[in-house]
Amino acid sequence: MKKTSTRLADGRELIYYDLRDDRVRDAADRRPLDRTVTTAEVRHDVLLGDAVAVASHRQGRTYHPPADECPLCPSEGERLSEIPDSSYDVVVFENRFPSLAGDSGRCEVVSFTSDHTASFADLSEEQARLVLDAWTDRTSELSHLPSVEQVFCFENRGAEIGVTLQHPHGQIYAYPFTTPRTALMLRQVAAHKEATGGENLFDAVLERELAGERVVLEGEHWAAFVPYAAHWPYEVHLYPKRRVPDLLALDEAARTEFPEVYLELLRRFDRIFGEGEPPTPYIAAWHQAPFGALEEFDGVVREDFACHLELFTIRRTSGKLKYLAGSESGMSVFINDVPPERAAQRLREVASS
């Protein structure tokens, strides 16, 4: 992998990740852009103990542009985009309309390919590995920023999810705090560790799932399963079999196998609802240990956390979506219409031939 860091016309950082070491990335951003001005602010909810990012400047962000005006396609002739060069493998740049900025963190866009019509599932294993390397590199770089406590790499796919750019891409949020969902996991890890005399909760969950009926697919170094208490109609958790706190700690064997396993999982997601259905909308979310202090989670260290990916769709059956209504939105109590065992069975049935 070759990494080339440059700057866009408004001062934002842009980084090319190339498969070939001889690629030269010296194209300049020719757009007449003013420096980005953001109003991002993090406010803490004293009743719930969580945080809300207030970012009114995002009201003006790019919204469903036509394909020939896509800001994630390479620049060509007089059609100028966020990527100044005429081609790229993987590129990462600071979001022009960030939810978090300055002392409140940082937001980046990850464009997986220059092919506007592709999806992550269409990538070659070599290209998917490059994306993994880019996620890992950005996790490392962002973790060293003084305002950053946790790094979250994720992909939203599909208009139903709320995606406003159809080009295959994901995002990275670098939070100035430990996110509420991660804090919940760490509290459970701490309680289990104390109750069992030191057993790791993530290890126990993985061992239980691998011995059960909800396994979707399994490799030598990775395992994918539908969790016992899945929140979403079709939800799969992908774990490295050797527990590591973050992407940085994955060994070469796990990195090498990841593209094969993950691409197969994504392709199965697109087959869940049968032929002729539109692509399955999904969220793919990497969970990594925070880089900040963990004193509030009694007896827990970073190495107790298990880095893993959670993949889920809001489509519950053909033509129908799972909405977060009263119980989910008002009380955070999910109601799942698809038994996890049935979801796992379906995901095994649609395996690639």
C-alpha positions as semicolon CSV with decimal commas, in nm:
position;residue;x (nm);y (nm);z (nm)
1;M;0,000;0,000;0,000
2;K;0,119;0,351;-0,086
3;K;-0,017;0,645;0,112
4;T;-0,012;1,001;-0,022
5;S;-0,142;1,292;0,185
6;T;-0,239;1,620;0,020
7;R;-0,471;1,918;0,074
8;L;-0,792;2,028;-0,092
9;A;-0,848;2,392;-0,194
10;D;-1,017;2,478;0,137
11;G;-0,739;2,323;0,348
12;R;-0,901;1,990;0,429
13;E;-0,675;1,684;0,425
14;L;-0,713;1,424;0,149
15;I;-0,526;1,092;0,146
16;Y;-0,483;0,850;-0,143
17;Y;-0,432;0,480;-0,065
18;D;-0,291;0,302;-0,368
19;L;-0,230;-0,063;-0,449
20;R;0,075;0,027;-0,657
21;D;0,384;0,190;-0,510
22;D;0,462;0,385;-0,828
23;R;0,143;0,594;-0,835
24;V;0,209;0,969;-0,827
25;R;-0,064;1,183;-0,674
26;D;0,011;1,548;-0,750
27;A;-0,317;1,670;-0,902
28;A;-0,425;2,000;-0,749
29;D;-0,778;2,086;-0,639
30;R;-0,881;2,357;-0,889
31;R;-1,209;2,451;-0,724
32;P;-1,245;2,806;-0,584
33;L;-1,337;2,695;-0,231
34;D;-1,344;2,909;0,080
35;R;-1,220;2,756;0,403
36;T;-1,478;2,530;0,566
37;V;-1,665;2,691;0,855
38;T;-1,844;2,455;1,093
39;T;-2,075;2,499;1,390
40;A;-2,028;2,149;1,534
41;E;-2,084;2,133;1,908
42;V;-2,121;1,840;2,149
43;R;-2,383;1,881;2,420
44;H;-2,416;1,640;2,712
45;D;-2,757;1,520;2,827
46;V;-2,745;1,529;3,207
47;L;-3,047;1,300;3,243
48;L;-2,925;1,019;3,017
49;G;-2,552;1,075;3,053
50;D;-2,499;1,062;2,676
51;A;-2,407;1,324;2,417
52;V;-2,566;1,493;2,115
53;A;-2,372;1,656;1,831
54;V;-2,537;1,979;1,717
55;A;-2,424;2,067;1,364
56;S;-2,659;2,311;1,192
57;H;-2,420;2,368;0,901
58;R;-2,503;2,016;0,776
59;Q;-2,839;2,141;0,651
60;G;-2,655;2,263;0,342
61;R;-2,475;1,936;0,261
62;T;-2,490;1,778;-0,083
63;Y;-2,818;1,590;-0,125
64;H;-2,879;1,321;-0,390
65;P;-2,681;1,481;-0,674
66;P;-2,714;1,334;-1,024
67;A;-2,447;1,079;-1,115
68;D;-2,260;1,326;-1,337
69;E;-2,223;1,564;-1,040
70;C;-2,116;1,307;-0,782
71;P;-1,852;1,463;-0,551
72;L;-1,690;1,121;-0,490
73;C;-1,617;1,040;-0,853
74;P;-1,270;1,139;-0,981
75;S;-1,234;1,483;-1,138
76;E;-1,251;1,480;-1,518
77;G;-1,196;1,779;-1,746
78;E;-1,396;2,070;-1,610
79;R;-1,608;1,849;-1,384
80;L;-1,432;1,896;-1,052
81;S;-1,504;1,686;-0,744
82;E;-1,369;1,623;-0,396
83;I;-1,102;1,401;-0,554
84;P;-0,871;1,611;-0,777
85;D;-0,712;1,317;-0,958
86;S;-0,863;1,140;-1,261
87;S;-0,861;0,799;-1,088
88;Y;-0,800;0,642;-0,749
89;D;-0,807;0,313;-0,560
90;V;-0,920;0,421;-0,211
91;V;-0,933;0,778;-0,087
92;V;-1,004;0,937;0,252
93;F;-1,072;1,305;0,314
94;E;-1,207;1,533;0,582
95;N;-1,582;1,571;0,551
96;R;-1,687;1,908;0,413
97;F;-1,999;1,896;0,632
98;P;-1,877;1,726;0,951
99;S;-2,090;1,632;1,249
100;L;-1,778;1,664;1,467
101;A;-1,496;1,912;1,419
102;G;-1,213;2,083;1,607
103;D;-1,223;2,016;1,981
104;S;-1,540;1,811;1,918
105;G;-1,360;1,547;1,711
106;R;-1,327;1,483;1,340
107;C;-1,527;1,328;1,055
108;E;-1,381;1,170;0,741
109;V;-1,521;1,018;0,423
110;V;-1,380;0,691;0,286
111;S;-1,447;0,628;-0,083
112;F;-1,399;0,259;-0,150
113;T;-1,357;0,278;-0,528
114;S;-1,375;0,525;-0,815
115;D;-1,650;0,312;-0,976
116;H;-1,975;0,501;-0,913
117;T;-2,198;0,204;-0,994
118;A;-2,025;-0,050;-0,768
119;S;-2,088;-0,150;-0,407
120;F;-1,851;-0,284;-0,144
121;A;-1,966;-0,636;-0,232
122;D;-1,841;-0,579;-0,589
123;L;-1,484;-0,509;-0,478
124;S;-1,203;-0,754;-0,542
125;E;-1,039;-0,912;-0,239
126;E;-0,731;-0,699;-0,307
127;Q;-0,940;-0,380;-0,304
128;A;-1,128;-0,485;0,011
129;R;-0,795;-0,548;0,184
130;L;-0,686;-0,197;0,085
131;V;-0,998;-0,055;0,250
132;L;-0,916;-0,252;0,566
133;D;-0,564;-0,109;0,558
134;A;-0,706;0,242;0,516
135;W;-0,943;0,193;0,813
136;T;-0,649;0,070;1,020
137;D;-0,424;0,357;0,921
138;R;-0,689;0,617;0,995
139;T;-0,764;0,456;1,333
140;S;-0,397;0,490;1,419
141;E;-0,364;0,850;1,299
142;L;-0,687;0,975;1,455
143;S;-0,616;0,808;1,788
144;H;-0,322;1,043;1,833
145;L;-0,531;1,361;1,807
146;P;-0,567;1,518;2,155
147;S;-0,944;1,560;2,115
148;V;-1,012;1,199;2,012
149;E;-1,113;0,920;2,250
150;Q;-1,280;0,668;2,018
151;V;-1,259;0,594;1,643
152;F;-1,563;0,456;1,460
153;C;-1,538;0,328;1,101
154;F;-1,872;0,254;0,934
155;E;-2,066;0,228;0,610
156;N;-2,426;0,332;0,547
157;R;-2,565;0,172;0,228
158;G;-2,899;0,256;0,070
159;A;-3,144;0,545;0,050
160;E;-3,360;0,374;0,314
161;I;-3,075;0,422;0,562
162;G;-3,055;0,792;0,475
163;V;-2,759;0,787;0,238
164;T;-2,748;1,106;0,030
165;L;-2,457;1,009;-0,198
166;Q;-2,498;0,688;-0,398
167;H;-2,126;0,641;-0,466
168;P;-1,985;0,346;-0,261
169;H;-1,834;0,504;0,047
170;G;-1,821;0,497;0,424
171;Q;-1,726;0,734;0,701
172;I;-1,504;0,758;1,005
173;Y;-1,610;0,947;1,317
174;A;-1,344;1,032;1,574
175;Y;-1,532;1,108;1,895
176;P;-1,402;1,317;2,188
177;F;-1,571;1,073;2,429
178;T;-1,649;0,705;2,473
179;T;-1,975;0,642;2,289
180;P;-2,281;0,531;2,490
181;R;-2,306;0,193;2,315
182;T;-1,942;0,114;2,387
183;A;-1,985;0,226;2,749
184;L;-2,275;-0,018;2,788
185;M;-2,057;-0,302;2,658
186;L;-1,770;-0,208;2,890
187;R;-2,000;-0,205;3,193
188;Q;-2,123;-0,554;3,103
189;V;-1,764;-0,671;3,053
190;A;-1,668;-0,531;3,394
191;A;-1,964;-0,693;3,570
192;H;-1,901;-1,031;3,406
193;K;-1,530;-1,017;3,484
194;E;-1,603;-0,957;3,853
195;A;-1,882;-1,215;3,874
196;T;-1,675;-1,493;3,712
197;G;-1,339;-1,423;3,867
198;G;-1,184;-1,286;3,552
199;E;-1,360;-1,447;3,252
200;N;-1,389;-1,228;2,944
201;L;-1,749;-1,169;2,833
202;F;-1,665;-1,136;2,462
203;D;-1,481;-1,468;2,470
204;A;-1,775;-1,633;2,641
205;V;-2,022;-1,496;2,386
206;L;-1,812;-1,607;2,090
207;E;-1,763;-1,956;2,235
208;R;-2,136;-1,992;2,297
209;E;-2,233;-1,873;1,951
210;L;-1,983;-2,096;1,773
211;A;-2,134;-2,396;1,951
212;G;-2,491;-2,299;1,857
213;E;-2,729;-2,272;1,562
214;R;-2,684;-1,905;1,471
215;V;-2,345;-1,930;1,297
216;V;-2,364;-1,787;0,945
217;L;-2,013;-1,857;0,821
218;E;-1,677;-1,938;0,973
219;G;-1,318;-1,917;0,854
220;E;-0,992;-2,004;1,021
221;H;-0,955;-1,656;1,171
222;W;-1,306;-1,501;1,155
223;A;-1,656;-1,607;1,261
224;A;-1,992;-1,451;1,170
225;F;-2,312;-1,519;1,364
226;V;-2,655;-1,376;1,433
227;P;-2,652;-1,280;1,803
228;Y;-2,893;-1,440;2,050
229;A;-3,066;-1,106;2,118
230;A;-3,042;-0,951;1,771
231;H;-3,204;-0,608;1,761
232;W;-3,256;-0,597;1,384
233;P;-3,438;-0,833;1,144
234;Y;-3,113;-0,949;0,986
235;E;-2,810;-0,871;1,201
236;V;-2,470;-1,039;1,187
237;H;-2,168;-0,989;1,412
238;L;-1,826;-1,062;1,262
239;Y;-1,548;-1,138;1,512
240;P;-1,182;-1,223;1,473
241;K;-1,135;-1,550;1,663
242;R;-0,835;-1,405;1,844
243;R;-0,961;-1,122;2,063
244;V;-0,802;-0,785;1,985
245;P;-0,909;-0,437;2,104
246;D;-0,892;-0,264;1,767
247;L;-0,804;-0,297;1,399
248;L;-0,442;-0,209;1,473
249;A;-0,396;-0,534;1,666
250;L;-0,518;-0,771;1,392
251;D;-0,240;-1,004;1,281
252;E;-0,150;-1,067;0,918
253;A;-0,340;-1,396;0,902
254;A;-0,665;-1,226;1,007
255;R;-0,605;-0,936;0,766
256;T;-0,548;-1,176;0,479
257;E;-0,865;-1,376;0,543
258;F;-1,090;-1,078;0,614
259;P;-1,172;-0,980;0,252
260;E;-1,291;-1,328;0,158
261;V;-1,515;-1,361;0,463
262;Y;-1,654;-1,008;0,460
263;L;-1,728;-0,998;0,087
264;E;-1,913;-1,329;0,114
265;L;-2,117;-1,190;0,402
266;L;-2,213;-0,876;0,209
267;R;-2,308;-1,080;-0,098
268;R;-2,533;-1,298;0,114
269;F;-2,703;-0,986;0,247
270;D;-2,793;-0,891;-0,109
271;R;-2,956;-1,233;-0,158
272;I;-3,170;-1,239;0,156
273;F;-3,492;-1,123;-0,008
274;G;-3,457;-1,310;-0,337
275;E;-3,395;-1,228;-0,701
276;G;-3,533;-0,904;-0,841
277;E;-3,522;-0,720;-0,508
278;P;-3,328;-0,392;-0,484
279;P;-2,992;-0,405;-0,304
280;T;-3,029;-0,464;0,068
281;P;-2,984;-0,143;0,270
282;Y;-2,746;-0,190;0,559
283;I;-2,520;-0,038;0,820
284;A;-2,178;-0,193;0,878
285;A;-2,023;-0,072;1,203
286;W;-1,676;-0,141;1,345
287;H;-1,664;-0,148;1,725
288;Q;-1,319;-0,067;1,866
289;A;-1,196;-0,007;2,219
290;P;-1,171;0,359;2,324
291;F;-0,826;0,512;2,343
292;G;-0,912;0,715;2,649
293;A;-0,896;0,618;3,016
294;L;-1,127;0,339;3,137
295;E;-1,125;0,408;3,512
296;E;-1,504;0,427;3,528
297;F;-1,530;0,064;3,416
298;D;-1,395;-0,116;3,722
299;G;-1,112;-0,354;3,644
300;V;-1,145;-0,327;3,265
301;V;-0,847;-0,260;3,037
302;R;-0,843;-0,197;2,661
303;E;-0,740;-0,555;2,592
304;D;-1,067;-0,680;2,749
305;F;-1,263;-0,529;2,459
306;A;-1,316;-0,734;2,142
307;C;-1,295;-0,547;1,814
308;H;-1,578;-0,666;1,589
309;L;-1,807;-0,558;1,308
310;E;-2,185;-0,542;1,335
311;L;-2,378;-0,561;1,007
312;F;-2,755;-0,515;0,994
313;T;-3,040;-0,416;0,767
314;I;-3,359;-0,226;0,843
315;R;-3,550;-0,428;0,581
316;R;-3,757;-0,695;0,762
317;T;-3,911;-0,861;0,456
318;S;-3,960;-0,790;0,087
319;G;-4,081;-0,432;0,043
320;K;-4,112;-0,365;0,417
321;L;-3,884;-0,177;0,654
322;K;-3,830;-0,202;1,028
323;Y;-3,917;0,136;1,175
324;L;-3,799;0,252;1,515
325;A;-4,136;0,341;1,660
326;G;-4,263;0,399;2,015
327;S;-4,090;0,120;2,207
328;E;-3,759;0,150;2,023
329;S;-3,738;0,529;1,995
330;G;-3,914;0,615;2,319
331;M;-3,778;0,346;2,552
332;S;-3,481;0,187;2,365
333;V;-3,656;-0,153;2,381
334;F;-3,627;-0,322;2,041
335;I;-3,893;-0,555;1,903
336;N;-3,753;-0,792;1,639
337;D;-3,992;-0,941;1,382
338;V;-3,748;-1,211;1,264
339;P;-3,627;-1,480;1,508
340;P;-3,245;-1,475;1,511
341;E;-3,233;-1,849;1,443
342;R;-3,445;-1,804;1,129
343;A;-3,229;-1,512;1,016
344;A;-2,915;-1,723;1,052
345;Q;-3,074;-2,009;0,860
346;R;-3,169;-1,776;0,575
347;L;-2,818;-1,633;0,558
348;R;-2,677;-1,986;0,533
349;E;-2,926;-2,073;0,259
350;V;-2,809;-1,791;0,033
351;A;-2,441;-1,886;0,038
352;S;-2,247;-1,833;-0,283
353;S;-2,220;-2,141;-0,502
